[in-house]
Short mmCIF file of C-alpha atoms and ligand atoms in Angstrom, two decimals:
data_model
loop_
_atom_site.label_atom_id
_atom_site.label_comp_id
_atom_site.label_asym_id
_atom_site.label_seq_id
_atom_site.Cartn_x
_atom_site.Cartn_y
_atom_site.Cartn_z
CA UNK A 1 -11.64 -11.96 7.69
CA UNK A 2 -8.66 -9.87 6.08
CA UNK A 3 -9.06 -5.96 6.20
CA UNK A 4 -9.01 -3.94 3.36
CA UNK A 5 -6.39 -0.56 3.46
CA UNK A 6 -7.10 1.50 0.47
CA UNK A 7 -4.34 3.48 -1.37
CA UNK A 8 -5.59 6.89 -2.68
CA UNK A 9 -1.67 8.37 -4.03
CA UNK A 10 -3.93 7.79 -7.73
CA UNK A 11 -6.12 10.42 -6.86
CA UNK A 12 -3.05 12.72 -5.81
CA UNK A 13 -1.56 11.67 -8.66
CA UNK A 14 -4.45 12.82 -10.90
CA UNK A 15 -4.65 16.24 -8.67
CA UNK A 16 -0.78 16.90 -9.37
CA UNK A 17 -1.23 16.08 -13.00
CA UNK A 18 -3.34 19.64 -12.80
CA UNK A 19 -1.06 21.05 -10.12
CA UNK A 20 -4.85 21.97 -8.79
CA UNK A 21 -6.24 21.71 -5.45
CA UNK A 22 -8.60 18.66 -6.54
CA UNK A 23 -9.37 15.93 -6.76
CA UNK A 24 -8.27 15.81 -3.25
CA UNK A 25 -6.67 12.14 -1.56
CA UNK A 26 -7.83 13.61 1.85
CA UNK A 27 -11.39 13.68 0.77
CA UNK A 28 -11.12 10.38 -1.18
CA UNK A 29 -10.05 8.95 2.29
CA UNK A 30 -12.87 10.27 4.26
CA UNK A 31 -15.10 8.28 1.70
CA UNK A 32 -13.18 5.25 2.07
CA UNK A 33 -13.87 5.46 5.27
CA UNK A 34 -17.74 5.82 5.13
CA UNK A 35 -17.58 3.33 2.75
CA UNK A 36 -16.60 0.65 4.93
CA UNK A 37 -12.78 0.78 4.19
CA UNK A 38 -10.57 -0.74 7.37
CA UNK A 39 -7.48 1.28 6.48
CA UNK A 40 -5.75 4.33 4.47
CA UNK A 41 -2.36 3.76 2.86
CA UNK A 42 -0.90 6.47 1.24
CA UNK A 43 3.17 6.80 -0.41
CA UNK A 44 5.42 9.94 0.55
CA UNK A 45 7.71 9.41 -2.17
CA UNK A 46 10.87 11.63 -2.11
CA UNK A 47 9.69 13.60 -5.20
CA UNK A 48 6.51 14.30 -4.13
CA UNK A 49 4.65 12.85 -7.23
CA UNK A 50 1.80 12.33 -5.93
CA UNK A 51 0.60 12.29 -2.49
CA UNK A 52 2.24 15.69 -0.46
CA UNK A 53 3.45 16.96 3.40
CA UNK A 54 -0.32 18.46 3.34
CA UNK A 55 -2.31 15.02 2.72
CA UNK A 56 0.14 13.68 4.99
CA UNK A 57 -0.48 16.09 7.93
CA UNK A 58 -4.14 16.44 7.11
CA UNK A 59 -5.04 12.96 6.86
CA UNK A 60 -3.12 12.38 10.56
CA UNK A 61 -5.96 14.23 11.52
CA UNK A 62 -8.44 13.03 9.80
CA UNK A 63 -8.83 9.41 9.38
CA UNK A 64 -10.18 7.04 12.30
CA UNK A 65 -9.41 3.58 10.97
CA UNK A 66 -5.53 2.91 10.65
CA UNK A 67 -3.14 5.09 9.21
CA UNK A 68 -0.39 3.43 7.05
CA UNK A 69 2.43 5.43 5.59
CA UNK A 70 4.25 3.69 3.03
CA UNK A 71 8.07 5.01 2.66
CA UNK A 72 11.73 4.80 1.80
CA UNK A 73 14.07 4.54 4.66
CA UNK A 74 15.55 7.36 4.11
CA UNK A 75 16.46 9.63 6.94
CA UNK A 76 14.39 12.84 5.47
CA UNK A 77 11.36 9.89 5.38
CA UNK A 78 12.30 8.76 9.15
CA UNK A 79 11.98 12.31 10.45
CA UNK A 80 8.69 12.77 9.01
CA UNK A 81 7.51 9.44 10.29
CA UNK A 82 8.25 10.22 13.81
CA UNK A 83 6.88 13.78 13.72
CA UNK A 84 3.60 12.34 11.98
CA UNK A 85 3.53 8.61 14.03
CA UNK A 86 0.96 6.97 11.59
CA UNK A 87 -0.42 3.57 12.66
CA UNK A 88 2.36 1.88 10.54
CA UNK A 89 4.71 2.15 8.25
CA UNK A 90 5.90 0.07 5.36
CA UNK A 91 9.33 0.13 4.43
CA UNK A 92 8.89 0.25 0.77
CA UNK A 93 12.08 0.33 -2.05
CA UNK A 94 12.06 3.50 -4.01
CA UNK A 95 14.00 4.04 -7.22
CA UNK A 96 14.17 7.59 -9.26
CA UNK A 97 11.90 7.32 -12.43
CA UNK A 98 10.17 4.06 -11.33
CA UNK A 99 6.47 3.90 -12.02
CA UNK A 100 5.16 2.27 -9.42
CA UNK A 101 7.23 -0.05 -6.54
CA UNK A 102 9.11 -2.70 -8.51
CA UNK A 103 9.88 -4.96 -6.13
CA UNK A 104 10.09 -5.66 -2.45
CA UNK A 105 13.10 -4.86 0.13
CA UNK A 106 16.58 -6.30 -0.22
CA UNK A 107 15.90 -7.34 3.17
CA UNK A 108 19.48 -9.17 3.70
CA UNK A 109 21.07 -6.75 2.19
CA UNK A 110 20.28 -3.94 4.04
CA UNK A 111 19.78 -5.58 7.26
CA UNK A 112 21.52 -3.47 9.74
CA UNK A 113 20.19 0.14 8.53
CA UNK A 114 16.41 -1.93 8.30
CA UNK A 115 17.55 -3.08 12.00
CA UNK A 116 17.84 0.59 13.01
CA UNK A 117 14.91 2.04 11.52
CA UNK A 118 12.17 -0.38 12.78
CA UNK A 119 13.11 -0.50 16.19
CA UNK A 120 13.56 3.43 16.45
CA UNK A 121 9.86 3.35 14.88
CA UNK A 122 8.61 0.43 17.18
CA UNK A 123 9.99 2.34 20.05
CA UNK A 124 7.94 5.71 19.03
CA UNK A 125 5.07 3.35 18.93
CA UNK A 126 4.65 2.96 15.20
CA UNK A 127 4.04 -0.64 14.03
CA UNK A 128 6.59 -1.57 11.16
CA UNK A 129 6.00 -3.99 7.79
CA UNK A 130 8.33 -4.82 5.16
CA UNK A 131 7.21 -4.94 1.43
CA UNK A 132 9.43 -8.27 0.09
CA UNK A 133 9.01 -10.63 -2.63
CA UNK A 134 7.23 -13.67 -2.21
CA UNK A 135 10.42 -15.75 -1.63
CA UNK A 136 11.35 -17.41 1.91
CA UNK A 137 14.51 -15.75 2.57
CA UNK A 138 13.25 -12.42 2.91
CA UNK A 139 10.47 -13.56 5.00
CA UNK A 140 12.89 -14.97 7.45
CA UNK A 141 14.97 -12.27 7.76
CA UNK A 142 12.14 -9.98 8.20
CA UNK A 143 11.14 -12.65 11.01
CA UNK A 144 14.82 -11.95 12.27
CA UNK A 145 14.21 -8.20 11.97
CA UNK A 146 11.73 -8.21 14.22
CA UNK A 147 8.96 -6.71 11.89
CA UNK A 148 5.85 -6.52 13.04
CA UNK A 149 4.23 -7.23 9.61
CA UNK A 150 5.50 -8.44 6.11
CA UNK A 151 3.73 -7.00 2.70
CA UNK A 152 3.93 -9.46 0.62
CA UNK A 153 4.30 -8.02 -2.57
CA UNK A 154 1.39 -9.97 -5.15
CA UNK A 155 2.69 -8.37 -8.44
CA UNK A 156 3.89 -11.67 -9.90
CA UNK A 157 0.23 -13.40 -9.07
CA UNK A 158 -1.67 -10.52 -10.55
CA UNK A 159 0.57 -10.15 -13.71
CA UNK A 160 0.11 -14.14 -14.67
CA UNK A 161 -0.19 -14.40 -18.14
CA UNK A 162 -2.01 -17.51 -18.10
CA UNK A 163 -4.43 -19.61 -15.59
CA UNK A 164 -1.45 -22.23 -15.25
CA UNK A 165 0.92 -19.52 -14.15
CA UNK A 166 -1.55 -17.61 -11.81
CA UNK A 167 -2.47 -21.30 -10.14
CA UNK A 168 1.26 -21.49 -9.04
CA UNK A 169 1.90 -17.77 -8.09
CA UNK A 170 -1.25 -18.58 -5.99
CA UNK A 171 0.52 -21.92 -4.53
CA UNK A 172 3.72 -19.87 -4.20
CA UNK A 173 1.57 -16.88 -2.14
CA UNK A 174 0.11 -19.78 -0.19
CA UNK A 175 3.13 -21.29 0.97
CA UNK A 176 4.54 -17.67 1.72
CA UNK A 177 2.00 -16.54 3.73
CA UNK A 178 2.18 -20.26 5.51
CA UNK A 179 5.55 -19.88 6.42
CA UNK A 180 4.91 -15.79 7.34
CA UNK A 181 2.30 -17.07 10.06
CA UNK A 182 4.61 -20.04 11.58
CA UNK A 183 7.61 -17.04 12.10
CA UNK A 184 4.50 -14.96 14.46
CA UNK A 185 4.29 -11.99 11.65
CA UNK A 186 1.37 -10.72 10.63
CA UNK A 187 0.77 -10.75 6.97
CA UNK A 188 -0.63 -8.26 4.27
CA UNK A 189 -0.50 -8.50 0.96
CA UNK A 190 -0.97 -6.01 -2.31
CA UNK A 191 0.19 -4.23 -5.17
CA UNK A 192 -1.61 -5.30 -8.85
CA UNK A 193 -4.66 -5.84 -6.99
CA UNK A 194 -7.96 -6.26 -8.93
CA UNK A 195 -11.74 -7.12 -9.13
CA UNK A 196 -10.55 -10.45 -10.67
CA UNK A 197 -7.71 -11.79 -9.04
CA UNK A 198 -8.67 -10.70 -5.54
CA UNK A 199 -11.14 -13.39 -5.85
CA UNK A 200 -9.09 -16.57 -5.41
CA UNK A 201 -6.27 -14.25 -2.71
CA UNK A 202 -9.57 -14.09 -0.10
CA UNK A 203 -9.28 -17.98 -0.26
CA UNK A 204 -5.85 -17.76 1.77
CA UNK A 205 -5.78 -18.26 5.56
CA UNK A 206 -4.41 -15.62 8.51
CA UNK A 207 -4.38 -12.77 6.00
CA UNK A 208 -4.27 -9.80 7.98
CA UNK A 209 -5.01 -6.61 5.17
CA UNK A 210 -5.34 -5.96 1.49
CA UNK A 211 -3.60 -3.00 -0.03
CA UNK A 212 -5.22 -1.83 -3.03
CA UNK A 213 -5.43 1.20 -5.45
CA UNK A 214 -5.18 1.66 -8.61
CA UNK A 215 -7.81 -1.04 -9.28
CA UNK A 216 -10.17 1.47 -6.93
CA UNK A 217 -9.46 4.98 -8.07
CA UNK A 218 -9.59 3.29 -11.81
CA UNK A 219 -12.66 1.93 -11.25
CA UNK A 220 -14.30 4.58 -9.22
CA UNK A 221 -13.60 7.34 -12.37
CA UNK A 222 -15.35 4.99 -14.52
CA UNK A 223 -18.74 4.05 -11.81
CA UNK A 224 -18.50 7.83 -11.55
CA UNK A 225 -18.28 9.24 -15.32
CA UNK A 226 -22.01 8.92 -15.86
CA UNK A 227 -23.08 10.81 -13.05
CA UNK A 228 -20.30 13.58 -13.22
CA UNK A 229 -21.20 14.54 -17.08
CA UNK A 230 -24.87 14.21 -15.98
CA UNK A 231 -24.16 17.19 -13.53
CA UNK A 232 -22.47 19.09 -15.69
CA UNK A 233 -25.34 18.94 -18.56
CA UNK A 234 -27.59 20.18 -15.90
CA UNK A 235 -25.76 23.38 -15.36
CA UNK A 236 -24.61 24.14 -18.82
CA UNK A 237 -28.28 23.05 -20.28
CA UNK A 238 -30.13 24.81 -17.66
N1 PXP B 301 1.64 -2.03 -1.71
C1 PXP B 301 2.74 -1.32 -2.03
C2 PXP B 301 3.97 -1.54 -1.26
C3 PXP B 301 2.71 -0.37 -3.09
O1 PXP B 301 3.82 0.31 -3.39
C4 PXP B 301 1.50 -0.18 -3.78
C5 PXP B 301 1.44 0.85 -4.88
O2 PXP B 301 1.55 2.12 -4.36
C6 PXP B 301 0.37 -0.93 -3.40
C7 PXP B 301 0.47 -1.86 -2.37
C8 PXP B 301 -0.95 -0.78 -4.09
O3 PXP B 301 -0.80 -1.30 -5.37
P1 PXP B 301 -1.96 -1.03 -6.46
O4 PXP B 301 -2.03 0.44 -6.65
O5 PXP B 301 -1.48 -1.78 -7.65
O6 PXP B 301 -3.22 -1.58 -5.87
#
């Protein structure tokens, strides 16, 4: 049965809208965790949008599943990810002014500084996937890399526009994570992630973890809103 890593950067993200103290990622992990969760992801992003050194540091401490740090490989990034040694890391793309991750690696293309930076994290003990497309070149060269782990990335499944389309970005995830399992890497998959399409994804064999969200935190403020303005009427109608 796949695991399920859940990414709280959203509730950073809503925390740094306020430049506040709250809502707080580290305690939205802890709850994760008694919820059931398998994993914690989080993304350090070199601006510091969202999640910060603190959560990092903090949630080192603090969570007891599997830590995975999703990053650039950038050398500031690589320093931090030895110092902190989550469980993993996933080599993630970052651009300046992007929304979210648009794509995965340029695997080929950056081979020989990718090269470098997983086996200096494999030899400090840190296990090492690679966000790419679902397309079979980049899966083999991750296979050549020596990754540990691909992330597939499921963005062009979960932004179908039709049932036709999704059926064949399903096929296409298939065959991806087919080939993934024949080249001895373990697989994960996210990004776009939802209470819908997450539905048919469980279908697919050797899985190893889900990363998911914005889906979560979205939905979670909404299961939530009730019961937060109910508290609040009871102290301002007291
Ligand atoms: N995987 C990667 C590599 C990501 O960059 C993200 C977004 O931070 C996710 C998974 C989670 O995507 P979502 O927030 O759409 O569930």
């Amino acid at each position: 049965m796949a695991k399920l890593s859940i990414n709280v950067d959203h509730v950073a993200t809503l925390r740094e809208a306020r430049k506040a103290k709250e809502p707080d990622p580290v305690a939205a992990a802890i709850a994760a965790e008694m919820a059931g969760a398998d994993g914690i992801t989080v993304h350090l992003r070199g601006d510091r949008r969202h999640i910060q050194d603190r959560d990092l540091k903090i949630l080192r401490g603090v969570v007891k599943t599997t830590l995975n740090l999703e990053m650039a490989a950038t050398n500031e990034m690589m320093e931090i990810a030895l110092q902190i040694k989550p469980d993993m890391v996933t080599l993630v793309p970052e651009k300046e002014g992007e929304v979210t991750t648009e794509g995965g690696l340029d695997v080929d293309g950056n081979f020989e500084k990718l090269n470098q930076v997983i086996a200096k994290l494999q030899l400090n003990g840190v296990l090492v996937s690679l966000f790419v497309n679902p397309d079979e070149e980049s899966i083999k060269t991750s296979a050549k890399l020596r990754a540990d782990y691909v992330e597939i990335n499921t963005d062009s499944y979960a932004c179908a526009r039709n049932v036709a389309e999704q059926i064949a970005q399903l096929e296409r995830l298939e065959r991806m994570a087919t080939l993934t399992h024949r080249l001895n890497l373990g697989i994960n998959m996210g990004h776009g992630l939802d209470y819908r399409n997450i539905v048919n994804l469980v279908q697919i064999q050797h899985i190893h973890e889900f990363s998911i969200g914005h889906a979560i935190v979205g939905r979670a403020v909404l299961v939530g809103f009730e019961k937060a303005v109910r508290e609040m009427l009871d102290l301002v109608k007291r």
